[in-house]
Short mmCIF file of C-alpha atoms and ligand atoms in Angstrom, two decimals:
data_model
loop_
_atom_site.label_atom_id
_atom_site.label_comp_id
_atom_site.label_asym_id
_atom_site.label_seq_id
_atom_site.Cartn_x
_atom_site.Cartn_y
_atom_site.Cartn_z
CA MET A 168 -24.05 -26.20 14.57
CA ALA A 169 -23.59 -25.33 10.90
CA GLY A 170 -23.13 -21.71 11.94
CA LYS A 171 -20.30 -22.73 14.28
CA VAL A 172 -18.49 -24.61 11.53
CA SER A 173 -18.86 -21.67 9.20
CA LYS A 174 -17.43 -19.30 11.84
CA THR A 175 -14.49 -21.65 12.46
CA LYS A 176 -13.79 -21.87 8.72
CA LYS A 177 -13.89 -18.08 8.46
CA LYS A 178 -11.48 -17.73 11.40
CA THR A 179 -9.08 -20.23 9.85
CA ALA A 180 -9.23 -18.48 6.49
CA LYS A 181 -8.55 -15.12 8.16
CA ALA A 182 -5.68 -16.59 10.20
CA LYS A 183 -4.07 -17.84 6.99
CA PHE A 184 -4.52 -14.53 5.21
CA VAL A 185 -1.24 -13.05 4.03
CA PRO A 186 -1.80 -9.60 2.56
CA ASN A 187 -0.56 -8.74 -0.86
CA ILE A 188 0.73 -5.16 -0.76
CA VAL A 189 2.04 -2.92 -3.50
CA ALA A 190 4.32 -0.04 -2.49
CA PHE A 191 4.96 2.75 -4.97
CA ALA A 192 8.20 4.36 -3.79
CA CYS A 193 9.85 7.44 -5.28
CA ASN A 194 13.35 6.89 -6.58
CA TRP A 195 15.07 9.67 -4.64
CA CYS A 196 13.81 9.13 -1.10
CA SER A 197 11.53 6.18 -0.29
CA TYR A 198 13.13 3.66 -2.63
CA ALA A 199 16.50 4.70 -1.22
CA GLY A 200 14.97 4.40 2.27
CA ALA A 201 13.99 0.82 1.47
CA ASP A 202 17.56 0.27 0.31
CA THR A 203 18.86 1.73 3.58
CA ALA A 204 16.59 -0.67 5.47
CA GLY A 205 18.19 -3.52 3.57
CA ILE A 206 21.74 -2.27 4.12
CA ASN A 207 21.05 -1.84 7.85
CA ARG A 208 19.38 -5.26 7.99
CA VAL A 209 16.16 -3.85 9.39
CA GLN A 210 13.74 -6.72 10.08
CA TYR A 211 10.27 -6.12 8.69
CA SER A 212 7.44 -7.84 6.88
CA PRO A 213 8.25 -9.22 3.42
CA ASN A 214 4.60 -9.13 2.22
CA PHE A 215 4.96 -6.31 -0.29
CA ARG A 216 6.27 -5.54 -3.74
CA VAL A 217 7.96 -2.23 -4.49
CA ILE A 218 7.35 -0.34 -7.70
CA ARG A 219 9.90 2.42 -8.18
CA THR A 220 8.60 5.70 -9.59
CA MET A 221 10.63 8.81 -10.26
CA CYS A 222 8.42 10.85 -7.93
CA SER A 223 5.38 10.18 -5.71
CA GLY A 224 3.58 12.84 -7.78
CA ARG A 225 3.72 10.48 -10.77
CA VAL A 226 1.46 7.94 -9.04
CA THR A 227 -2.01 8.57 -10.40
CA PRO A 228 -5.35 7.20 -9.17
CA GLY A 229 -5.20 4.89 -12.21
CA HIS A 230 -1.98 3.25 -10.97
CA VAL A 231 -3.42 2.61 -7.51
CA LEU A 232 -6.76 1.33 -8.82
CA LYS A 233 -5.01 -0.95 -11.29
CA ALA A 234 -2.90 -2.44 -8.47
CA LEU A 235 -6.10 -3.08 -6.47
CA LYS A 236 -7.80 -4.54 -9.53
CA LEU A 237 -4.86 -6.88 -10.17
CA GLY A 238 -4.97 -8.35 -6.68
CA ALA A 239 -3.37 -5.97 -4.19
CA ASP A 240 -5.07 -5.96 -0.78
CA GLY A 241 -3.46 -2.62 0.02
CA VAL A 242 -1.45 0.06 -1.79
CA LEU A 243 1.18 2.32 -0.26
CA VAL A 244 2.40 5.47 -1.97
CA SER A 245 5.61 6.82 -0.50
CA GLY A 246 7.75 9.82 -1.35
CA CYS A 247 10.11 12.47 -0.02
CA HIS A 248 9.22 14.73 2.90
CA PHE A 249 7.88 18.18 1.99
CA GLY A 250 10.75 20.39 0.87
CA ASP A 251 12.87 17.40 -0.19
CA CYS A 252 11.14 16.39 -3.44
CA HIS A 253 13.63 16.18 -6.29
CA TYR A 254 11.02 17.85 -8.52
CA ILE A 255 10.20 20.57 -5.95
CA PHE A 256 6.39 20.20 -5.83
CA GLY A 257 5.96 16.53 -6.77
CA ASN A 258 4.90 15.41 -3.32
CA TYR A 259 2.33 18.23 -3.09
CA LYS A 260 0.91 16.86 -6.33
CA ALA A 261 1.00 13.40 -4.73
CA VAL A 262 -1.27 14.65 -1.93
CA GLU A 263 -3.79 15.95 -4.50
CA GLN A 264 -3.63 12.70 -6.48
CA PHE A 265 -4.01 10.69 -3.29
CA ASP A 266 -7.11 12.64 -2.22
CA ARG A 267 -8.65 11.92 -5.63
CA THR A 268 -7.68 8.25 -5.31
CA LYS A 269 -9.26 8.06 -1.85
CA ALA A 270 -12.53 9.44 -3.21
CA LEU A 271 -12.54 6.85 -6.00
CA VAL A 272 -11.72 4.02 -3.59
CA LYS A 273 -14.68 5.10 -1.41
CA THR A 274 -16.93 5.26 -4.48
CA LEU A 275 -15.97 1.67 -5.29
CA GLY A 276 -17.10 0.66 -1.81
CA LEU A 277 -13.61 -0.17 -0.59
CA ASP A 278 -12.28 0.78 2.82
CA GLU A 279 -10.06 3.84 2.35
CA ARG A 280 -7.60 2.37 4.87
CA ARG A 281 -6.52 0.04 2.06
CA ILE A 282 -4.47 2.88 0.63
CA ARG A 283 -1.88 4.93 2.43
CA LEU A 284 0.44 7.87 1.73
CA GLU A 285 3.70 8.20 3.67
CA TRP A 286 6.89 10.23 3.53
CA VAL A 287 10.14 8.31 4.01
CA SER A 288 13.59 9.79 3.32
CA ALA A 289 16.66 7.94 2.05
CA ALA A 290 18.11 7.94 5.58
CA GLU A 291 14.98 6.51 7.22
CA GLY A 292 15.47 2.80 6.72
CA THR A 293 14.03 2.02 10.14
CA ARG A 294 11.00 4.18 9.42
CA TRP A 295 10.47 2.38 6.10
CA GLY A 296 10.34 -0.93 7.98
CA GLU A 297 7.92 0.51 10.54
CA VAL A 298 5.61 1.92 7.85
CA ILE A 299 5.53 -1.44 6.04
CA ASP A 300 4.92 -3.37 9.27
CA GLU A 301 2.11 -1.01 10.34
CA PHE A 302 0.46 -1.17 6.94
CA VAL A 303 0.73 -4.97 6.72
CA ALA A 304 -0.86 -5.23 10.19
CA GLN A 305 -3.64 -2.84 9.16
CA ILE A 306 -4.41 -4.75 5.95
CA THR A 307 -4.26 -8.07 7.79
CA THR A 308 -6.91 -6.74 10.16
CA LEU A 309 -9.07 -5.57 7.24
CA GLY A 310 -8.76 -8.96 5.55
CA PRO A 311 -8.60 -9.76 1.84
CA SER A 312 -9.74 -7.10 -0.61
CA PRO A 313 -13.34 -7.64 -1.72
CA LEU A 314 -12.06 -7.14 -5.28
CA ASN A 315 -10.08 -10.38 -4.92
CA HIS A 316 -13.13 -12.56 -4.37
CA LYS A 317 -13.57 -14.72 -7.39
CA PRO A 318 -17.19 -14.91 -8.56
CA LYS A 319 -18.89 -18.25 -8.05
CA SER A 320 -19.05 -20.17 -11.29
CA ARG A 321 -22.51 -20.70 -12.77
CA LYS A 322 -23.62 -24.19 -13.58
S1 FES B 373 11.12 12.87 -5.87
FE1 FES B 373 10.44 11.92 -4.03
S2 FES B 373 8.47 12.73 -3.83
FE2 FES B 373 9.18 13.73 -5.59
#
């Protein structure tokens, strides 16, 4: 019986879970894409906070890990499509940085699906909404980040 109550409580807690997502978006494409989504009144999940960076290549593993440490359940890094980066090779650097970040996330015992790298141009407002919705759904399925569990207080 106690097991049943516990399962019900867990289900309720999971049903109430609203993911906290941080999206690093490059100034020249993805941030503008988010703007386009707003201008075109694209309907998508509001469960994220955007941090504007000049280029996706500027987002280091440290930035992503700090976002996770400070309470993000998932982190999205988004930049220009290949060939469109304002700094020519910034998004290629972003891929390298992201691979390093993924390795660190795995080392920490976190599910690597908690981080995601996507390319969204300034004209792709609809795509921006789709990427956010997909990622929110994915993180909702994964549940709260294990880093967000507060340790039980000692008596
Ligand atoms: S400026 Fe957008 S990825 Fe480099």
